[in-house]
Coordinates of C-alpha atoms in Angstrom, one line a residue:
Chain H
M922 CA 0.0 0.0 0.0
L923 CA 2.7 2.3 0.9
S924 CA 4.7 1.6 -2.2
S925 CA 1.7 2.4 -4.4
F926 CA 1.2 5.5 -2.5
L927 CA 4.8 6.4 -3.2
R928 CA 4.5 5.9 -6.9
K929 CA 1.6 8.2 -7.2
L930 CA 3.7 11.1 -5.7
S931 CA 5.4 13.5 -8.0
L932 CA 9.1 13.2 -8.6
G933 CA 10.2 16.7 -7.7
G934 CA 12.5 17.3 -4.8
K935 CA 15.3 19.4 -3.8
I936 CA 18.6 17.9 -4.3
R937 CA 21.0 18.8 -1.6
D938 CA 23.8 16.2 -2.0
G939 CA 25.9 14.3 -4.7
L940 CA 29.1 12.2 -4.9
L941 CA 32.2 11.8 -6.7
L942 CA 33.0 8.7 -8.6
D943 CA 36.3 9.6 -10.4
D944 CA 38.2 12.7 -11.4
K945 CA 36.9 12.9 -15.0
N946 CA 34.1 15.0 -16.2
V947 CA 33.6 16.6 -12.9
M948 CA 33.2 20.0 -14.1
G949 CA 30.7 21.1 -16.6
T950 CA 28.2 23.8 -16.8
A951 CA 26.3 24.2 -13.5
E952 CA 22.7 25.0 -13.4
D953 CA 20.3 25.6 -10.6
C954 CA 19.2 22.2 -9.3
V955 CA 16.5 23.4 -6.9
K956 CA 13.0 22.0 -7.6
P957 CA 10.0 22.2 -5.3
R958 CA 10.0 19.6 -2.7
S959 CA 7.0 17.4 -2.6
L960 CA 6.9 13.7 -1.6
C961 CA 7.0 13.7 2.1
Y962 CA 7.2 11.6 5.1
E963 CA 6.8 12.6 8.7
L964 CA 9.5 10.7 10.5
S965 CA 8.3 11.7 14.0
L966 CA 4.9 10.1 13.5
K967 CA 6.2 6.6 12.9
D968 CA 7.5 4.0 15.1
E969 CA 10.8 2.2 14.3
T970 CA 9.4 -0.8 12.4
E971 CA 7.0 1.5 10.4
L972 CA 10.0 3.9 9.6
R973 CA 12.2 1.1 8.5
E974 CA 9.5 -0.1 6.2
S975 CA 9.0 3.3 4.6
I976 CA 12.8 3.6 4.1
F977 CA 12.9 0.2 2.4
D978 CA 9.9 1.2 0.2
I979 CA 11.8 4.3 -0.9
L980 CA 15.0 2.5 -1.6
R981 CA 13.6 -0.9 -3.1
T982 CA 12.6 0.8 -6.4
I983 CA 16.0 2.4 -7.2
K984 CA 17.3 1.1 -10.4
D985 CA 20.7 -0.4 -10.8
P986 CA 22.9 2.0 -12.7
E987 CA 23.8 -0.6 -15.2
K988 CA 21.2 -3.4 -15.0
P989 CA 17.4 -3.2 -15.8
Q990 CA 16.6 -4.6 -12.3
T991 CA 15.9 -2.7 -9.2
L992 CA 18.1 -2.8 -6.0
E993 CA 15.6 -4.9 -4.3
Q994 CA 15.5 -7.4 -7.2
L995 CA 19.4 -7.6 -7.1
D996 CA 19.3 -8.0 -3.2
V997 CA 21.6 -4.7 -3.0
V998 CA 19.1 -3.3 -0.5
Y999 CA 17.3 -5.5 2.0
E1000 CA 15.0 -4.7 5.0
E1001 CA 17.4 -5.9 7.6
G1002 CA 20.0 -3.5 6.3
I1003 CA 18.1 -0.6 7.5
E1004 CA 18.6 0.3 11.1
I1005 CA 17.5 3.0 13.3
K1006 CA 20.3 4.1 15.7
E1007 CA 20.4 6.2 18.8
A1008 CA 19.2 9.7 18.1
T1009 CA 21.4 12.7 18.2
P1010 CA 21.5 14.8 21.4
G1011 CA 18.7 17.0 20.0
G1012 CA 16.5 13.9 19.3
V1013 CA 17.2 13.7 15.6
T1014 CA 16.6 10.3 14.1
V1015 CA 19.9 8.5 12.8
I1016 CA 19.2 6.1 10.0
R1017 CA 21.9 3.5 8.9
V1018 CA 21.6 1.8 5.7
I1019 CA 23.9 -1.1 4.9
F1020 CA 23.8 -2.2 1.2
N1021 CA 25.3 -5.3 -0.5
P1022 CA 27.1 -4.4 -3.8
T1023 CA 26.5 -7.1 -6.5
V1024 CA 30.2 -7.9 -6.9
P1025 CA 33.2 -7.5 -4.8
H1026 CA 34.9 -5.1 -7.2
C1027 CA 31.8 -3.3 -8.3
S1028 CA 32.9 0.1 -9.5
L1029 CA 29.4 1.4 -9.2
A1030 CA 29.1 0.9 -5.4
T1031 CA 29.7 4.7 -4.8
L1032 CA 27.1 5.5 -7.2
I1033 CA 24.5 3.3 -5.6
G1034 CA 25.4 4.9 -2.3
L1035 CA 24.8 8.2 -3.8
C1036 CA 21.4 7.1 -5.2
I1037 CA 20.5 5.8 -1.7
R1038 CA 21.4 9.1 -0.2
V1039 CA 19.7 11.4 -2.6
K1040 CA 16.6 9.5 -2.8
L1041 CA 16.1 9.3 1.0
E1042 CA 17.0 12.9 1.5
R1043 CA 14.5 13.9 -1.1
H1044 CA 11.7 11.8 0.0
L1045 CA 12.0 11.9 3.9
L1046 CA 10.9 15.5 4.6
A1047 CA 11.6 15.5 8.4
H1048 CA 15.1 16.0 9.6
F1049 CA 17.3 12.9 10.0
K1050 CA 20.9 11.8 9.8
L1051 CA 22.0 9.1 7.3
D1052 CA 24.9 6.8 7.5
I1053 CA 25.5 4.6 4.6
F1054 CA 27.8 1.5 4.8
I1055 CA 28.7 -1.3 2.5
K1056 CA 27.9 -4.7 3.9
E1057 CA 31.2 -5.9 5.6
G1058 CA 33.2 -8.1 3.5
T1059 CA 31.5 -7.6 0.3
H1060 CA 33.8 -5.1 -1.4
V1061 CA 37.5 -4.8 -1.9
T1062 CA 37.7 -1.2 -1.2
E1063 CA 35.0 -1.2 1.5
Q1064 CA 36.4 1.5 3.7
E1065 CA 37.2 3.8 0.8
I1066 CA 33.6 3.7 -0.4
N1067 CA 32.2 4.2 3.1
K1068 CA 34.3 7.2 3.6
Q1069 CA 33.3 8.7 0.3
V1070 CA 29.6 8.1 0.5
N1071 CA 29.4 9.8 3.9
D1072 CA 31.5 12.8 3.1
K1073 CA 28.8 15.5 2.6
E1074 CA 31.0 17.9 0.9
R1075 CA 32.0 15.4 -1.8
I1076 CA 28.4 14.4 -2.3
A1077 CA 27.3 18.0 -2.6
A1078 CA 29.9 18.6 -5.2
A1079 CA 29.2 15.5 -7.1
M1080 CA 25.5 16.4 -7.4
E1081 CA 26.5 19.7 -9.0
N1082 CA 28.0 17.7 -11.7
P1083 CA 25.4 17.5 -14.5
N1084 CA 26.5 14.2 -15.7
L1085 CA 26.6 12.5 -12.4
R1086 CA 23.3 14.1 -11.6
E1087 CA 21.6 12.8 -14.7
V1088 CA 22.7 9.2 -13.9
V1089 CA 21.4 9.5 -10.4
E1090 CA 18.1 11.0 -11.4
K1091 CA 17.6 8.3 -13.9
C1092 CA 18.2 5.6 -11.2
I1093 CA 16.0 7.1 -8.6
R1094 CA 13.0 8.1 -10.8
E1095 CA 9.7 6.4 -9.9
E1096 CA 7.8 4.8 -12.8
E1097 CA 4.4 6.3 -13.4
Chain I
M622 CA 28.7 26.1 32.8
G623 CA 28.6 28.8 30.3
V624 CA 25.4 29.8 28.4
L625 CA 24.9 30.5 24.7
E626 CA 22.1 32.9 23.9
L627 CA 20.6 33.5 20.5
I628 CA 21.0 37.0 19.5
Q629 CA 19.4 36.7 16.0
S630 CA 18.8 34.2 13.3
L631 CA 19.6 35.7 9.8
E632 CA 17.4 34.2 6.9
G633 CA 18.0 34.7 3.2
H634 CA 20.2 32.0 1.8
K635 CA 18.5 29.2 0.0
G636 CA 19.8 25.8 0.9
R637 CA 23.0 24.9 2.8
V638 CA 25.1 27.7 4.2
W639 CA 28.6 26.4 4.2
N640 CA 30.7 29.2 5.8
V641 CA 30.7 32.5 7.7
C642 CA 33.6 34.9 8.2
W643 CA 33.9 38.2 10.3
H644 CA 35.2 41.3 8.9
P645 CA 38.4 42.3 10.8
S646 CA 36.6 45.1 12.4
G647 CA 34.0 42.7 13.8
E648 CA 31.2 44.8 12.5
T649 CA 30.3 43.0 9.3
L650 CA 29.7 39.4 8.6
A651 CA 30.0 37.5 5.2
S652 CA 28.3 34.2 4.5
C653 CA 28.0 31.9 1.6
G654 CA 26.6 28.6 0.5
E655 CA 24.8 26.3 -2.0
D656 CA 22.8 29.2 -3.5
K657 CA 26.1 30.6 -5.0
S658 CA 25.6 33.9 -3.3
I659 CA 27.7 35.9 -0.8
R660 CA 25.6 37.8 1.8
I661 CA 27.0 40.6 3.8
W662 CA 25.2 41.4 7.0
M663 CA 25.8 44.5 9.2
H664 CA 24.9 45.6 12.6
D665 CA 22.3 48.5 12.3
K666 CA 21.0 50.1 15.4
S667 CA 19.6 47.2 17.5
K668 CA 19.7 44.5 14.9
W669 CA 21.6 42.7 12.1
V670 CA 20.5 43.4 8.6
I671 CA 21.4 42.4 5.1
K672 CA 23.7 45.0 3.5
S673 CA 24.3 43.4 0.1
I674 CA 24.1 40.1 -1.9
L675 CA 26.9 39.3 -4.2
L676 CA 25.9 37.1 -7.1
E677 CA 27.4 36.0 -10.4
G678 CA 30.9 35.3 -9.1
H679 CA 30.7 31.6 -9.2
S680 CA 28.6 29.0 -11.1
R681 CA 28.5 26.4 -8.4
T682 CA 28.3 26.1 -4.6
I683 CA 30.5 28.8 -2.6
R684 CA 32.3 26.8 -0.2
E685 CA 34.2 29.4 1.9
V686 CA 34.5 33.3 2.1
S687 CA 37.4 35.2 3.6
W688 CA 37.9 39.0 4.4
S689 CA 41.4 40.2 3.7
P690 CA 43.2 41.5 6.7
C691 CA 42.9 45.1 5.5
G692 CA 39.1 44.6 5.3
N693 CA 38.8 45.9 1.7
Y694 CA 38.7 42.5 -0.2
I695 CA 36.7 39.4 0.0
A696 CA 38.1 36.2 -1.4
S697 CA 35.5 33.4 -2.1
C698 CA 36.2 29.8 -3.4
S699 CA 33.8 27.4 -5.1
F700 CA 33.1 24.0 -6.3
D701 CA 33.3 25.5 -9.7
A702 CA 37.2 25.3 -9.4
T703 CA 37.8 29.0 -9.1
V704 CA 38.6 31.7 -6.6
A705 CA 37.0 35.2 -6.9
I706 CA 38.4 38.3 -5.3
W707 CA 35.8 41.0 -4.7
D708 CA 36.6 44.7 -3.9
Q709 CA 34.4 47.7 -3.4
K710 CA 36.4 50.3 -5.3
S711 CA 33.4 51.3 -7.3
G712 CA 31.4 51.8 -4.1
Q713 CA 29.9 48.3 -4.0
F714 CA 31.4 44.9 -4.1
E715 CA 32.4 43.6 -7.5
C716 CA 34.4 40.6 -8.6
N717 CA 37.3 41.9 -10.5
T718 CA 39.7 39.1 -10.3
T719 CA 39.2 35.4 -10.8
L720 CA 42.0 33.0 -10.0
E721 CA 42.1 29.7 -12.0
G722 CA 44.3 26.8 -11.7
H723 CA 42.8 24.2 -9.5
E724 CA 41.5 21.2 -11.3
N725 CA 38.2 20.9 -9.3
E726 CA 36.4 22.1 -6.2
V727 CA 38.3 24.7 -4.2
K728 CA 37.4 24.0 -0.6
S729 CA 39.0 26.6 1.5
I730 CA 40.8 29.9 1.3
S731 CA 42.8 31.9 3.6
W732 CA 44.8 35.3 3.8
S733 CA 48.1 35.4 5.5
T734 CA 48.1 38.0 8.3
S735 CA 50.2 40.5 6.2
G736 CA 47.7 40.1 3.4
Q737 CA 50.6 39.5 0.9
L738 CA 49.9 35.8 0.6
L739 CA 46.6 33.8 -0.2
A740 CA 46.3 30.2 0.1
T741 CA 43.8 27.9 -1.4
C742 CA 43.2 24.2 -1.4
S743 CA 41.1 21.7 -3.6
R744 CA 39.8 18.1 -4.1
D745 CA 42.8 18.0 -6.5
K746 CA 45.0 17.3 -3.5
S747 CA 47.1 20.4 -4.0
V748 CA 47.5 23.6 -1.9
W749 CA 48.4 26.7 -3.9
V750 CA 50.0 29.8 -2.4
W751 CA 49.3 33.1 -4.3
E752 CA 51.4 36.2 -4.0
V753 CA 49.3 39.4 -3.7
T754 CA 50.9 42.7 -5.0
D755 CA 48.3 45.5 -5.1
D756 CA 45.6 43.8 -7.3
D757 CA 47.9 41.3 -8.9
Y758 CA 47.8 37.7 -7.9
E759 CA 50.6 35.4 -8.9
C760 CA 50.9 31.7 -8.1
A761 CA 53.9 31.4 -5.9
A762 CA 53.7 27.7 -5.2
V763 CA 51.8 24.5 -5.9
I764 CA 52.2 22.1 -3.1
N765 CA 51.4 18.4 -3.7
A766 CA 52.0 17.0 -0.3
H767 CA 48.5 15.4 0.6
T768 CA 47.4 12.1 -0.7
Q769 CA 43.8 13.1 -0.9
D770 CA 41.3 16.1 -0.8
V771 CA 42.5 19.1 1.1
K772 CA 39.6 20.3 3.2
K773 CA 41.0 23.4 4.9
V774 CA 44.0 25.8 4.8
R775 CA 44.8 28.3 7.6
W776 CA 47.7 30.7 8.1
H777 CA 49.6 31.1 11.3
P778 CA 48.5 34.3 13.2
E779 CA 51.8 36.0 12.9
K780 CA 54.2 34.1 10.5
D781 CA 54.0 33.0 7.0
I782 CA 53.5 29.4 8.1
L783 CA 50.6 27.6 6.6
A784 CA 48.5 24.7 8.0
S785 CA 46.4 22.4 6.0
A786 CA 43.8 19.6 6.8
S787 CA 42.9 16.8 4.6
Y788 CA 40.7 13.7 3.8
D789 CA 43.9 11.7 4.1
D790 CA 43.5 12.1 7.9
T791 CA 46.5 14.2 8.4
V792 CA 47.3 17.9 8.9
K793 CA 50.5 19.4 7.3
I794 CA 52.6 22.5 8.0
F795 CA 54.3 24.4 5.2
K796 CA 56.7 27.2 5.2
E797 CA 58.9 28.9 2.7
D798 CA 62.3 27.3 2.2
T799 CA 64.7 30.3 2.4
S800 CA 67.1 28.8 -0.2
S801 CA 64.6 27.8 -2.9
S802 CA 61.9 30.1 -1.9
D803 CA 59.5 27.4 -2.5
F804 CA 56.9 26.3 0.0
I805 CA 57.8 22.9 1.7
C806 CA 56.2 20.6 4.0
V807 CA 58.0 20.8 7.4
A808 CA 55.7 18.7 9.6
T809 CA 52.9 16.0 9.2
L810 CA 50.5 15.8 12.1
A811 CA 49.1 12.2 12.1
S812 CA 46.7 11.0 14.9
H813 CA 43.3 11.4 13.6
T814 CA 41.5 8.3 12.3
S815 CA 39.4 9.9 9.6
T816 CA 39.1 13.1 7.5
V817 CA 40.4 16.1 9.3
W818 CA 37.8 18.8 8.4
S819 CA 39.2 21.9 10.0
L820 CA 41.8 23.5 12.2
S821 CA 42.6 26.7 14.1
F822 CA 45.7 28.2 15.6
D823 CA 45.6 29.8 19.1
K824 CA 46.6 33.4 19.4
T825 CA 50.2 32.7 19.6
G826 CA 50.5 30.2 16.8
N827 CA 52.4 27.8 19.0
R828 CA 49.2 25.6 19.3
L829 CA 46.6 24.2 16.9
V830 CA 43.3 22.6 17.4
T831 CA 42.0 20.2 14.8
C832 CA 38.6 18.6 14.3
S833 CA 37.7 15.4 12.4
D834 CA 35.2 13.0 11.1
D835 CA 36.5 10.6 13.9
Q836 CA 34.4 12.8 16.2
T837 CA 37.4 14.0 18.2
L838 CA 39.2 17.3 18.7
K839 CA 43.1 17.3 19.1
I840 CA 45.3 19.9 20.5
W841 CA 48.9 20.0 19.1
H842 CA 51.8 21.9 20.5
Q843 CA 54.9 23.1 18.7
Y844 CA 58.1 22.2 20.1
E845 CA 61.1 24.4 18.9
P846 CA 64.7 23.1 18.5
G847 CA 66.3 23.3 22.0
N848 CA 63.0 23.0 23.8
E849 CA 63.1 22.6 27.4
M850 CA 61.2 19.3 27.3
G851 CA 64.1 17.8 25.3
I852 CA 61.8 16.7 22.5
P853 CA 64.1 15.8 19.5
T854 CA 63.6 18.2 16.5
P855 CA 65.1 16.5 13.3
D856 CA 66.4 18.7 10.7
N857 CA 66.2 21.6 13.2
E858 CA 62.6 22.1 12.3
P859 CA 60.0 22.5 15.0
V860 CA 58.0 19.3 15.9
W861 CA 54.2 19.3 16.5
K862 CA 53.0 16.8 19.2
C863 CA 49.5 15.9 19.8
V864 CA 49.2 16.8 23.6
C865 CA 45.4 16.4 24.1
T866 CA 42.5 14.5 22.5
L867 CA 39.0 15.5 23.4
S868 CA 36.8 12.4 22.6
G869 CA 33.3 11.4 23.8
Y870 CA 31.8 14.9 23.4
H871 CA 30.8 14.9 19.8
S872 CA 28.4 12.3 18.4
R873 CA 29.0 13.0 14.7
T874 CA 31.5 14.5 12.3
V875 CA 33.0 17.7 13.7
Y876 CA 33.0 20.2 10.6
D877 CA 34.7 23.1 12.1
V878 CA 36.6 24.5 15.0
D879 CA 37.7 28.0 16.0
W880 CA 40.0 29.0 18.8
C881 CA 39.2 32.5 20.1
K882 CA 42.2 34.8 19.9
L883 CA 40.6 37.0 22.6
T884 CA 39.4 34.6 25.2
G885 CA 41.2 31.3 24.4
L886 CA 37.8 29.4 24.3
I887 CA 37.3 26.9 21.5
V888 CA 33.9 26.5 19.7
T889 CA 33.0 23.5 17.5
S890 CA 30.5 22.8 14.8
C891 CA 29.1 19.4 14.6
G892 CA 27.0 17.2 12.4
D893 CA 24.7 16.5 15.5
D894 CA 23.4 20.0 15.2
V895 CA 25.2 21.1 18.4
I896 CA 27.5 24.0 19.1
R897 CA 29.9 23.2 21.9
V898 CA 32.3 25.5 23.7
F899 CA 35.6 24.3 25.5
R900 CA 37.7 26.1 28.0
E901 CA 41.2 25.3 29.0
E902 CA 41.5 24.5 32.8
D903 CA 43.2 27.3 34.8
D904 CA 45.8 24.9 36.2
S905 CA 46.3 23.2 32.7
D906 CA 49.8 22.0 32.1
V907 CA 50.9 23.4 28.7
H908 CA 52.6 20.0 27.8
Q909 CA 49.6 18.0 28.8
P910 CA 46.7 20.5 28.8
T911 CA 43.2 19.7 30.0
F912 CA 40.0 21.3 28.5
S913 CA 36.6 21.0 29.8
L914 CA 33.1 21.3 27.9
V915 CA 31.7 24.5 29.3
C916 CA 28.7 24.8 27.0
K917 CA 26.7 22.5 24.8
L918 CA 23.6 23.8 22.9
D919 CA 21.5 20.9 21.5
N920 CA 19.5 21.9 18.3
A921 CA 21.6 25.1 17.9
H922 CA 20.5 24.5 14.3
T923 CA 17.9 22.1 12.9
Q924 CA 20.6 20.5 10.8
D925 CA 24.4 20.0 10.7
V926 CA 26.3 23.0 11.9
N927 CA 29.0 23.7 9.3
C928 CA 31.0 26.5 10.7
S929 CA 31.1 28.7 13.9
Q930 CA 33.4 31.7 14.2
W931 CA 34.4 34.0 17.2
N932 CA 34.0 37.6 16.5
P933 CA 37.5 39.2 16.3
V934 CA 36.6 42.2 18.4
T935 CA 33.8 41.4 20.7
P936 CA 34.5 38.6 23.2
G937 CA 31.9 35.8 23.3
L938 CA 30.1 36.7 20.0
I939 CA 29.8 33.8 17.6
A940 CA 28.4 33.6 14.2
S941 CA 27.2 30.1 13.1
C942 CA 25.7 28.6 9.9
S943 CA 24.1 25.4 8.9
D944 CA 22.5 23.0 6.4
D945 CA 19.2 24.5 7.8
G946 CA 19.9 27.5 5.6
T947 CA 20.4 30.0 8.4
V948 CA 23.2 32.0 9.9
K949 CA 22.8 32.6 13.6
L950 CA 24.5 35.0 16.0
W951 CA 25.1 34.0 19.6
S952 CA 26.4 35.5 22.7
Y953 CA 28.5 33.3 25.1
S954 CA 28.8 34.1 28.6
D955 CA 30.4 32.2 31.7

């Protein structure tokens, strides 16, 4: 039910973040990437299970950057990989998403991390903190990728790169 | 315990505000962010008001702004890989110089105390030093010492000594080599276990505080050759030792730290939305100092705090900015 609700919602949203994959094609013409925010969730109204389910519902339909399947179909994201951690001193929810790259040397792992972050930030309206990690032992450069997908400055800069942004937009677009 | 009181919240930026910088007179504040604008705020009668908005200098996020020591220029750096120098010779601020050279995002910018040197750093791993003569900016050095993005550059408060913080988890100290007149790395400060986001010298320049994604603060002390502690100084260069680690206080990445030159207080900006103030204990041993948390304001902002800076003239006055799009002014009192 929740997922059908999601699909009906419009795709607009404010992009706040981005991420760097490599050093090529990073600079291009920048344009304003601020669109009206729509799709929304009230974090505070939900209990933990419900919140985890909503997060999974947002993530499951993300498309793999290379394959036609979704992250759920490829078992890249899974419900147990979503945890609600101890809140910040001010009571802000801390979400941890662990994902499972398809192959140990998958070069697209950072891009998947980026899609997860951008989609959640766009669709969960309430304030939250997000930490994204690769499932332990599933990737050769695990720590490197974890560091990269959680560096908000790199993410912000990457999402100002039109090429990267286009790829992310394509992956997180909801089918009508 | 000290108290932080909100003086005013300054609204106007759209999206994340990355950085604030006080004018040397302490009477004006500049802020910048995701909306590619620089906003200049002034104190007018009883409150702070927007004085001007600088646009069209950059095509992407403006990451940092910095007033020149003379107060007549603003330097800004951006994810668009450029640095802009703004002056108000025409009566209002205009960008009349753009410095190019970095390959990608320029993350930090700092004027030396004399105003004759400008340092910049980038995701391209390099630190650049520019020589400033009147309105001419010439690249004096490109330093490739870090192995990853360089997040922050800051000059020593008196000397032409430069410190940089990096995604490679280290801080490096540079100074001009008298024989080759090139900038060389004279010290590497390694102890943090993740990205070092920012750093600040104390008023003497003999100590540094650094903050990191590892959720700690570290205090470093410089030992000169022939120091009384008998700490060895290879190559006759001063050695920097970590003399204190403050852990357990911050619950997420610490994005910025500022050591007040007037009061000796340290303020931190954290990804847990909290602003914290630390004070050195009165009986603190300089070689093994102790600091205590004297103020912690939960929800200082509704999202990550990116930067907090002490006013250079009014003790206890702080400007902060956040992902929540606001700039806030605070008054700290014991």
